[in-house]
PDB file of C-alpha atoms in Angstrom:
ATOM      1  CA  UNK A   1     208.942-142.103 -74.398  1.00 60.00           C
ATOM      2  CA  UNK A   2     207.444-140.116 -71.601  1.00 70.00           C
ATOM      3  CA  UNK A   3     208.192-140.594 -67.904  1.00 93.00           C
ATOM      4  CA  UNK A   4     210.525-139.477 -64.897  1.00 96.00           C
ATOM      5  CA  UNK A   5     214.167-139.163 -64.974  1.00 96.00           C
ATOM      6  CA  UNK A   6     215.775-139.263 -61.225  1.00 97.00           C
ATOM      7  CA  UNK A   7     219.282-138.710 -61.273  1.00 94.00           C
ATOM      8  CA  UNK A   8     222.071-139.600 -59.791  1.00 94.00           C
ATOM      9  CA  UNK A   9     220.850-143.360 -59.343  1.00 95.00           C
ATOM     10  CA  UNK A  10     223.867-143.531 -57.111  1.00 95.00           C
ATOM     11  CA  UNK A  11     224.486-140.733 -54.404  1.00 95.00           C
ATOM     12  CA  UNK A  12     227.304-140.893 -51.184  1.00 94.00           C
ATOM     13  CA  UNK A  13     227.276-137.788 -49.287  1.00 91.00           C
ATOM     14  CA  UNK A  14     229.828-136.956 -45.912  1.00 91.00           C
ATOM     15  CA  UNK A  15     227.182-136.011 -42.534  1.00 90.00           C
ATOM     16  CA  UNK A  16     226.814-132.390 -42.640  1.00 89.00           C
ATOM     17  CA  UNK A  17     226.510-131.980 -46.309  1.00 91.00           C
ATOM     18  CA  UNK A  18     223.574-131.004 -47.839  1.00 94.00           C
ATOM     19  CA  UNK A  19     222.375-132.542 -51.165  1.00 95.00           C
ATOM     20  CA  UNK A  20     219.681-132.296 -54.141  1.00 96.00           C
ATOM     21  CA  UNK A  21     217.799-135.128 -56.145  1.00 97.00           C
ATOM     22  CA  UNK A  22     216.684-134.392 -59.497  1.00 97.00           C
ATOM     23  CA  UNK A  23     213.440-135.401 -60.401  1.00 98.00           C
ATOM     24  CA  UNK A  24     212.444-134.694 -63.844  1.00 97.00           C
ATOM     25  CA  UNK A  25     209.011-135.825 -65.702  1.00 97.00           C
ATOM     26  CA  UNK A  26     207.881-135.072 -69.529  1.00 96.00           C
ATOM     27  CA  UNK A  27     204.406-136.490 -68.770  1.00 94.00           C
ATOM     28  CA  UNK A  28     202.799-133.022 -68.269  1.00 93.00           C
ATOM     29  CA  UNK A  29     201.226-133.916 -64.759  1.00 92.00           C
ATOM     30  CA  UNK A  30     200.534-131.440 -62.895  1.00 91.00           C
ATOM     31  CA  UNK A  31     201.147-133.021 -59.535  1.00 92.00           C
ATOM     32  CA  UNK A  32     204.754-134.356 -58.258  1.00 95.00           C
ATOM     33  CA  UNK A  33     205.515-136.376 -54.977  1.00 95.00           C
ATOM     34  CA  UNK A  34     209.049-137.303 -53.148  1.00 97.00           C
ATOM     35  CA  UNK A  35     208.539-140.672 -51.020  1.00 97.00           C
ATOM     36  CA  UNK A  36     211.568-142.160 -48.747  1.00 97.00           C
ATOM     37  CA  UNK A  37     211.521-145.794 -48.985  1.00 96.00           C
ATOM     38  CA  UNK A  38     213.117-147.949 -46.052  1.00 94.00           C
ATOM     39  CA  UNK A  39     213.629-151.858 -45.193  1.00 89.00           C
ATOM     40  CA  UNK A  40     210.445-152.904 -43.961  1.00 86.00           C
ATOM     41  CA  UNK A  41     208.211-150.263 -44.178  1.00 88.00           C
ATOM     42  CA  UNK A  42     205.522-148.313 -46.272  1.00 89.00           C
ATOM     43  CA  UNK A  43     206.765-145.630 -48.733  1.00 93.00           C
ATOM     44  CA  UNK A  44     206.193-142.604 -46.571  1.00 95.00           C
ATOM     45  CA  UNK A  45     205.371-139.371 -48.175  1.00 95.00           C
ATOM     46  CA  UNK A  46     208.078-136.542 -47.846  1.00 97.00           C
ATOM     47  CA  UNK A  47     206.558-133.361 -50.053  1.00 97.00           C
ATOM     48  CA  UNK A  48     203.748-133.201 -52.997  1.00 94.00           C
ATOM     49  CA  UNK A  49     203.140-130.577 -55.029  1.00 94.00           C
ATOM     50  CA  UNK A  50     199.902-129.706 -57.017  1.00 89.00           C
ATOM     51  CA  UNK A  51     200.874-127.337 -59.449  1.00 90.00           C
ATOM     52  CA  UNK A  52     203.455-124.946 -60.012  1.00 93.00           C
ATOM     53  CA  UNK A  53     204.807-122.462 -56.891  1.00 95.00           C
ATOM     54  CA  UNK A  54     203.162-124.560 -54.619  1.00 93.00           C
ATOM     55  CA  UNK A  55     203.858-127.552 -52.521  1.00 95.00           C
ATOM     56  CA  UNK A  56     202.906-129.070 -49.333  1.00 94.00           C
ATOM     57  CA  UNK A  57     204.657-131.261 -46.727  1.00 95.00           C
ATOM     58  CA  UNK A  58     204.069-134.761 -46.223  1.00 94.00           C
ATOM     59  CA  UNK A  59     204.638-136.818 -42.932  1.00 92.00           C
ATOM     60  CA  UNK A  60     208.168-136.116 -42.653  1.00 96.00           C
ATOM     61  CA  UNK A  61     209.264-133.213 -44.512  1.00 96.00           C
ATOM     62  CA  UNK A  62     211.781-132.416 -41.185  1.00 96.00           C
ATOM     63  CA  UNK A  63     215.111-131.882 -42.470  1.00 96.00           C
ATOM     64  CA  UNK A  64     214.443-131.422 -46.219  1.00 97.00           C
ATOM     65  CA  UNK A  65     213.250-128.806 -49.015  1.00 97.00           C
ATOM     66  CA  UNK A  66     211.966-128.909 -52.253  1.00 98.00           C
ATOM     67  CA  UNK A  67     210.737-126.248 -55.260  1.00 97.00           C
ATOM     68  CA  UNK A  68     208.879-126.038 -58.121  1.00 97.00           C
ATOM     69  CA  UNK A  69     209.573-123.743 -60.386  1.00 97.00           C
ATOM     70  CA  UNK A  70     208.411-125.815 -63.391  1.00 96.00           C
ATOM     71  CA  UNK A  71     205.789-128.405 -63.833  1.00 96.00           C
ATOM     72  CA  UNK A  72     208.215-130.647 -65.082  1.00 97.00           C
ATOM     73  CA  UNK A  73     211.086-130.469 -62.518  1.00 98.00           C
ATOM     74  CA  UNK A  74     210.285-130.986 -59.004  1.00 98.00           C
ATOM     75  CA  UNK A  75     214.267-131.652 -56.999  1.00 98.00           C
ATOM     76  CA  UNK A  76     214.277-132.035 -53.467  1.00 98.00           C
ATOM     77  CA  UNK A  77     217.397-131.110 -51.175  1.00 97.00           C
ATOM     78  CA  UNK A  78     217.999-133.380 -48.177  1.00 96.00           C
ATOM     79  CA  UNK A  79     219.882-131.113 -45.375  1.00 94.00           C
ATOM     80  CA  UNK A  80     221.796-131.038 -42.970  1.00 89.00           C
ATOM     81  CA  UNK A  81     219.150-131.505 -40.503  1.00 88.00           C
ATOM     82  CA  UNK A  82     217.994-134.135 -41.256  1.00 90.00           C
ATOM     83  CA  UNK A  83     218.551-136.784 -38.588  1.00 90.00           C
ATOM     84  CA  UNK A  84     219.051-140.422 -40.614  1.00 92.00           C
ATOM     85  CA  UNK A  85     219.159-138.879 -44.640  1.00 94.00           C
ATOM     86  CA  UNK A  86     220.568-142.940 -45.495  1.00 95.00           C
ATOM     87  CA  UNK A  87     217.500-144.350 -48.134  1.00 96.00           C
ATOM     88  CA  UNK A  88     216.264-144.959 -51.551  1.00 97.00           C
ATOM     89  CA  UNK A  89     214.159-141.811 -52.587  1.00 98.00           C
ATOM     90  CA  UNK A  90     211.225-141.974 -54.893  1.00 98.00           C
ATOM     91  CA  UNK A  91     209.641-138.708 -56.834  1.00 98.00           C
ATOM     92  CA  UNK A  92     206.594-139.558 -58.492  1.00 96.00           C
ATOM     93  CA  UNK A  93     204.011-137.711 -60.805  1.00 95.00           C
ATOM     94  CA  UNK A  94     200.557-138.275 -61.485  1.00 91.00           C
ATOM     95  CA  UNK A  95     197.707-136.473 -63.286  1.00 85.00           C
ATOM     96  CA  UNK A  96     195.224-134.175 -62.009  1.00 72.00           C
ATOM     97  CA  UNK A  97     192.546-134.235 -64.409  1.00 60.00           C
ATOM     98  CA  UNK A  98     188.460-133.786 -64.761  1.00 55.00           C
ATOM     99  CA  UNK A  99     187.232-134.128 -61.403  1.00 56.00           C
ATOM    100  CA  UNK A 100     189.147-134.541 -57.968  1.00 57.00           C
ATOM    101  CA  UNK A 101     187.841-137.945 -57.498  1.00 57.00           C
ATOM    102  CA  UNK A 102     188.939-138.883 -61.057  1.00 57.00           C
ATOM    103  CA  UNK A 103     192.443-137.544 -60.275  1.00 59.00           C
ATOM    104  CA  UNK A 104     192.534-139.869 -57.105  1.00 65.00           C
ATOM    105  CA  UNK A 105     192.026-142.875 -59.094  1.00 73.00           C
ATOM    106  CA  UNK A 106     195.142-141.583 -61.762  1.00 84.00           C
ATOM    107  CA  UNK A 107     197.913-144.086 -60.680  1.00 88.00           C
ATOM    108  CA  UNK A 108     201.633-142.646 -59.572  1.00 92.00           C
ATOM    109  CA  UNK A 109     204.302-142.675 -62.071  1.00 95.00           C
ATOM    110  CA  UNK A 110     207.274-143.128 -60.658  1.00 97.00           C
ATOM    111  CA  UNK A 111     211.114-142.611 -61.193  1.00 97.00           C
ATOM    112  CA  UNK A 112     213.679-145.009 -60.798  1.00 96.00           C
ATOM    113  CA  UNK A 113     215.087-143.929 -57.265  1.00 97.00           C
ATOM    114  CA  UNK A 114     217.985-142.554 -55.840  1.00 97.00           C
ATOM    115  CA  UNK A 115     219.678-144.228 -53.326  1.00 96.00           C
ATOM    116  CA  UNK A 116     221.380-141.912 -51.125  1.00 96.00           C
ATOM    117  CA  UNK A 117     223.852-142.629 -48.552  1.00 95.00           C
ATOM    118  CA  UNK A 118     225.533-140.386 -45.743  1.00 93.00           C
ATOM    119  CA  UNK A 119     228.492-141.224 -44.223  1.00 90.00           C
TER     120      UNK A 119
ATOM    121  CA  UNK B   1     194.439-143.986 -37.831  1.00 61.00           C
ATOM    122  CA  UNK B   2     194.843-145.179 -41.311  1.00 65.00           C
ATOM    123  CA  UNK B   3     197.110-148.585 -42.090  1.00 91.00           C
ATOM    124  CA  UNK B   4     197.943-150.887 -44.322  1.00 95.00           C
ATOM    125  CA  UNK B   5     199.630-154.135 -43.456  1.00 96.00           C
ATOM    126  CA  UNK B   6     200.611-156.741 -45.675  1.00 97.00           C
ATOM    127  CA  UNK B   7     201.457-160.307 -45.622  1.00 96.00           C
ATOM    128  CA  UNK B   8     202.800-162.456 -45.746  1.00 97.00           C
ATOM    129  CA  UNK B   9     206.100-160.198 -45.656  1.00 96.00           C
ATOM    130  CA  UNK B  10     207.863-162.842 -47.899  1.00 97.00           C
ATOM    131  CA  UNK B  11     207.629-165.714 -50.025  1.00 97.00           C
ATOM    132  CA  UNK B  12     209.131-167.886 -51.955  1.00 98.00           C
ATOM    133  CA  UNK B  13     207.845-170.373 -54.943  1.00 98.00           C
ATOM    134  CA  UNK B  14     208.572-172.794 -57.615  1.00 98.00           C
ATOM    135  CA  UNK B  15     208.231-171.210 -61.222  1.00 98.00           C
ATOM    136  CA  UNK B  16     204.765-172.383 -62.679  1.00 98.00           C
ATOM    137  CA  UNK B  17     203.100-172.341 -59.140  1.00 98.00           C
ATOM    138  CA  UNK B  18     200.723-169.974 -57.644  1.00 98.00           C
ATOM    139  CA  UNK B  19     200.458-167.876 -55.198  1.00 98.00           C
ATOM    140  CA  UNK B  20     198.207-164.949 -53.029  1.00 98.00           C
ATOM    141  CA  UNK B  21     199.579-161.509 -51.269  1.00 98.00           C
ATOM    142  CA  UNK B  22     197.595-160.223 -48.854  1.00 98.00           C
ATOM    143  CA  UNK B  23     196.567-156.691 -47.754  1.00 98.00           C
ATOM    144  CA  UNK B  24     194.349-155.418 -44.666  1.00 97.00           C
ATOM    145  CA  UNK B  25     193.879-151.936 -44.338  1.00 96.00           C
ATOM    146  CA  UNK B  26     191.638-149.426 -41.597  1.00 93.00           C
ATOM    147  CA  UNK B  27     191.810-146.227 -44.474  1.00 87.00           C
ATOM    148  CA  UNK B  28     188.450-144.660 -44.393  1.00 85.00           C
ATOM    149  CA  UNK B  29     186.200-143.363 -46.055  1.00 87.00           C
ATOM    150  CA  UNK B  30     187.872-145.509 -48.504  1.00 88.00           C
ATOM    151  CA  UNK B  31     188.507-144.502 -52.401  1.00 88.00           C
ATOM    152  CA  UNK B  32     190.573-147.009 -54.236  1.00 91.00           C
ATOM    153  CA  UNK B  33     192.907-149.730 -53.612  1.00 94.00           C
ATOM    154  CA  UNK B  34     196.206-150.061 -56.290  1.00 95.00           C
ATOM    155  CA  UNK B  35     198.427-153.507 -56.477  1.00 97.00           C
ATOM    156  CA  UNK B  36     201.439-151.554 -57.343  1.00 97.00           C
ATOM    157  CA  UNK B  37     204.939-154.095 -58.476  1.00 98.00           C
ATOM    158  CA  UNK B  38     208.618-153.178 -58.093  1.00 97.00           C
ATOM    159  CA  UNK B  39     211.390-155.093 -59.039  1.00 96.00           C
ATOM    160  CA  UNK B  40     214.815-154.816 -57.188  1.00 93.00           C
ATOM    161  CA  UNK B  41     215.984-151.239 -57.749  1.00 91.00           C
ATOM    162  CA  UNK B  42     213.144-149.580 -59.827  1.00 94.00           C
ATOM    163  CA  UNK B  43     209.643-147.548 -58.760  1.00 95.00           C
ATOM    164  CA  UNK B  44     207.001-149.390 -58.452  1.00 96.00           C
ATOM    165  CA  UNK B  45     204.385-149.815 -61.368  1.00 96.00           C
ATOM    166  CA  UNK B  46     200.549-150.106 -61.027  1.00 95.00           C
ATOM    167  CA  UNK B  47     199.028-153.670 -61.822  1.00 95.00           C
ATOM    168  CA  UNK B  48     195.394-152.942 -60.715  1.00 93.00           C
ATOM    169  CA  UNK B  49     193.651-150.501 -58.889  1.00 91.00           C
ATOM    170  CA  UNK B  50     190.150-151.415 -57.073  1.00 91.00           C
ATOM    171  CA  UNK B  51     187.451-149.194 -56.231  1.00 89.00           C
ATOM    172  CA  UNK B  52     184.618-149.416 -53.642  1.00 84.00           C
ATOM    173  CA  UNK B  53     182.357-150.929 -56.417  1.00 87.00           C
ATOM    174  CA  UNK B  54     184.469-153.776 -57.846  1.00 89.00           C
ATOM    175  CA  UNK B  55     185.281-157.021 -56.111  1.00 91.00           C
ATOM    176  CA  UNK B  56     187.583-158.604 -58.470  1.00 95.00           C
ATOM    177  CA  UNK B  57     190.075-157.292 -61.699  1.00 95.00           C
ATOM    178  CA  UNK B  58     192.561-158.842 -63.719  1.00 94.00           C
ATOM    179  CA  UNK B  59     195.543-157.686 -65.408  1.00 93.00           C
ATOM    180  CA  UNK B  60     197.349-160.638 -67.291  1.00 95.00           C
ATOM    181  CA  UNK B  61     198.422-163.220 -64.707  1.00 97.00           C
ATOM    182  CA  UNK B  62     197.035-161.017 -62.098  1.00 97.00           C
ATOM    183  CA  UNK B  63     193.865-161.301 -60.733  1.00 97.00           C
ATOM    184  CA  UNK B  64     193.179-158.578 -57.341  1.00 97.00           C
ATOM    185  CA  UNK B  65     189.953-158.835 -55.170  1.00 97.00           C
ATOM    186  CA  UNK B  66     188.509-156.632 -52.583  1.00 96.00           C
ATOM    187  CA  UNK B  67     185.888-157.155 -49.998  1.00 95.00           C
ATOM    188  CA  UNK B  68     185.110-154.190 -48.759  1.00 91.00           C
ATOM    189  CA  UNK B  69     183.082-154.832 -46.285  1.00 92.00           C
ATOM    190  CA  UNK B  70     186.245-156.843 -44.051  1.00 95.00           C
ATOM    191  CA  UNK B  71     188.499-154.324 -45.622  1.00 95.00           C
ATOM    192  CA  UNK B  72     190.983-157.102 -47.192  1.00 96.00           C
ATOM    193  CA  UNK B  73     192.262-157.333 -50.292  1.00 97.00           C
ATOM    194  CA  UNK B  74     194.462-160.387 -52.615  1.00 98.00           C
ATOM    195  CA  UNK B  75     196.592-160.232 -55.222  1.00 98.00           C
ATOM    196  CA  UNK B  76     196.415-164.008 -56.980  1.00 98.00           C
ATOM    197  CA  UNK B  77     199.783-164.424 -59.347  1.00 98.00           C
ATOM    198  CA  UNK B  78     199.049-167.482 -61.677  1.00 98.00           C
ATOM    199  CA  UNK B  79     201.719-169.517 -63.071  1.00 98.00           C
ATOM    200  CA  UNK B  80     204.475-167.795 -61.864  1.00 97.00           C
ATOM    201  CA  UNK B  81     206.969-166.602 -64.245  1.00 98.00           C
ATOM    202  CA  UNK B  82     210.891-165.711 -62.783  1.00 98.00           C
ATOM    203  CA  UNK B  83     209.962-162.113 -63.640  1.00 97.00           C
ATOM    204  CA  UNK B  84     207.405-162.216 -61.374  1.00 98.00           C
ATOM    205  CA  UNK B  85     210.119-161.682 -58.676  1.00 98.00           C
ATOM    206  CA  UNK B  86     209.184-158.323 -56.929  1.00 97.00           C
ATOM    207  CA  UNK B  87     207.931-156.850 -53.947  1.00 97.00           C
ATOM    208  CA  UNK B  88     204.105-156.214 -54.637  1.00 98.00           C
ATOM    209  CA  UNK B  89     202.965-153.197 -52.649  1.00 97.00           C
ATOM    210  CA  UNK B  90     199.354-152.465 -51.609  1.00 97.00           C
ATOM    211  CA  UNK B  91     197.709-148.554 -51.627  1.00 95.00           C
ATOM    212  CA  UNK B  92     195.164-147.402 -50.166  1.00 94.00           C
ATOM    213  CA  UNK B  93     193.418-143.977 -50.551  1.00 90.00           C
ATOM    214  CA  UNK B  94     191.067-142.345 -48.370  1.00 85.00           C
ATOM    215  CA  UNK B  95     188.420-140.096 -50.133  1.00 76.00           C
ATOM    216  CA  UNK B  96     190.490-137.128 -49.020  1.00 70.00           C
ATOM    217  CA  UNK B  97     193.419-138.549 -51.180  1.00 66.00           C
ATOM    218  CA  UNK B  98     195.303-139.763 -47.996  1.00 75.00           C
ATOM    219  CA  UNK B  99     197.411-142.417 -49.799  1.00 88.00           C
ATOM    220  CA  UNK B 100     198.817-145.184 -47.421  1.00 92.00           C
ATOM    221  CA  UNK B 101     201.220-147.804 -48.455  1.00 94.00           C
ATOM    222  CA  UNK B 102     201.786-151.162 -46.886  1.00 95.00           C
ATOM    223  CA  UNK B 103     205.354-152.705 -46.583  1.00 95.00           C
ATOM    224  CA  UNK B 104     204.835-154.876 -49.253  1.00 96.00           C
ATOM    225  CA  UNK B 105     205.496-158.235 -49.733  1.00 97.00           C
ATOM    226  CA  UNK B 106     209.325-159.569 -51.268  1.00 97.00           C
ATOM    227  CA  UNK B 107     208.080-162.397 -53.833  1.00 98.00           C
ATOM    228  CA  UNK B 108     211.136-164.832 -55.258  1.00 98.00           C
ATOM    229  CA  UNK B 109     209.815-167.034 -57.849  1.00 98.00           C
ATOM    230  CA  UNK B 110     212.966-170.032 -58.230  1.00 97.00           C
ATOM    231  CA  UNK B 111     213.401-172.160 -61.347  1.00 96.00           C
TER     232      UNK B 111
END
């Protein structure tokens, strides 16, 4: 079955430790997203990327990093600097395909989350 | 600046009743509008999506509208089923693919 593999589900980290979430898709999309999910609000958008060796940053990419080396792995390293790193983490994929207004409408495919906390 | 809010921000019904979510957004120039579900623990999963054209869709039990003009949209769950307990979160994307997510709304559906 295709779709996206986020490991660990589970993740406790000490302050000052950096980490990385896996994010891992077989769907062949060629765009991947990290989203930070807290109590209350909106998924907000951390990094995207559109195709391999390239990403972008979102509204808060302060305080972590990400790569793409291949279109179907897309991890993302939450660092030391960043200021509250405590949340359930979403990567998500979706197609870019035909047109760029066709690709809009493609829905997200989304991982099961990692929920990370820093103590 | 581009929002989406959502209400109410929970609810709770009897199995076998129905119920509307509600979503309000300011995104524009508007694209499409996606009903996405997520149950406790999990990513979200697309129910509907809406675009500037269509006023209502359906998906099962699910039944979405948009007015575009007032910029509002519903989600209308019929005959609620126990596994209908989720948050249901509203998207909205601007032409430029600005995606905005609402808070969503934390549905428990008791026996």
């Amino acid at each position: 079955d295709g779709g996206i593999t986020q490991s660990p589900k589970y993740l406790f980290r000490k302050e000052g430790q950096n980490v990385t979430l896996s994010c891992e898709q077989n769907l062949n999309h060629d765009a991947m997203y990290w989203y930070r999910q807290d109590p209350g609000q909106g998924l907000r958008l951390i990094y995207y990327s559109q195709i391999v060796n390239d990403f972008q940053k979102g509204d808060i990419a302060e305080g972590y990093s990400v790569s793409r080396e291949k279109k179907e792995s897309f991890p993302l390293t939450v660092t030391s600097a960043q200021k509250n790193p405590t949340a359930f983490y979403l990567c998500a994929s979706r197609q870019a395909h035909g047109t760029i207004q066709s690709s809009y409408n493609s829905p997200l495919h989304f991982g099961n989350g990692t929920r990370l906390t820093v103590t | 600046k581009n929002q989406v809010e959502q209400s109410p921000q929970s609810l709770i019904i009897l199995e076998g009743k129905n119920c509307t979510l509600q979503c309000n957004y300011t995104v524009s120039p508007f694209s499409n509008l996606r009903w996405y579900k997520q149950d406790t623990g999990r990513g979200p999963v697309s129910l509907t999506i809406m675009t500037f054209s269509e006023n209502t869709k359906s998906n099962g039990r699910y039944t979405a509208t948009l007015d575009a003009d007032t910029k509002q949209s519903s989600l209308h769950i019929t005959a609620s089923q126990l596994s209908d307990s989720a948050s249901y979160i509203c998207v909205v994307s601007a032409m430029y693919d600005d995606m905005r997510f609402g808070a969503g709304t934390r549905l428990t559906v008791k026996p």
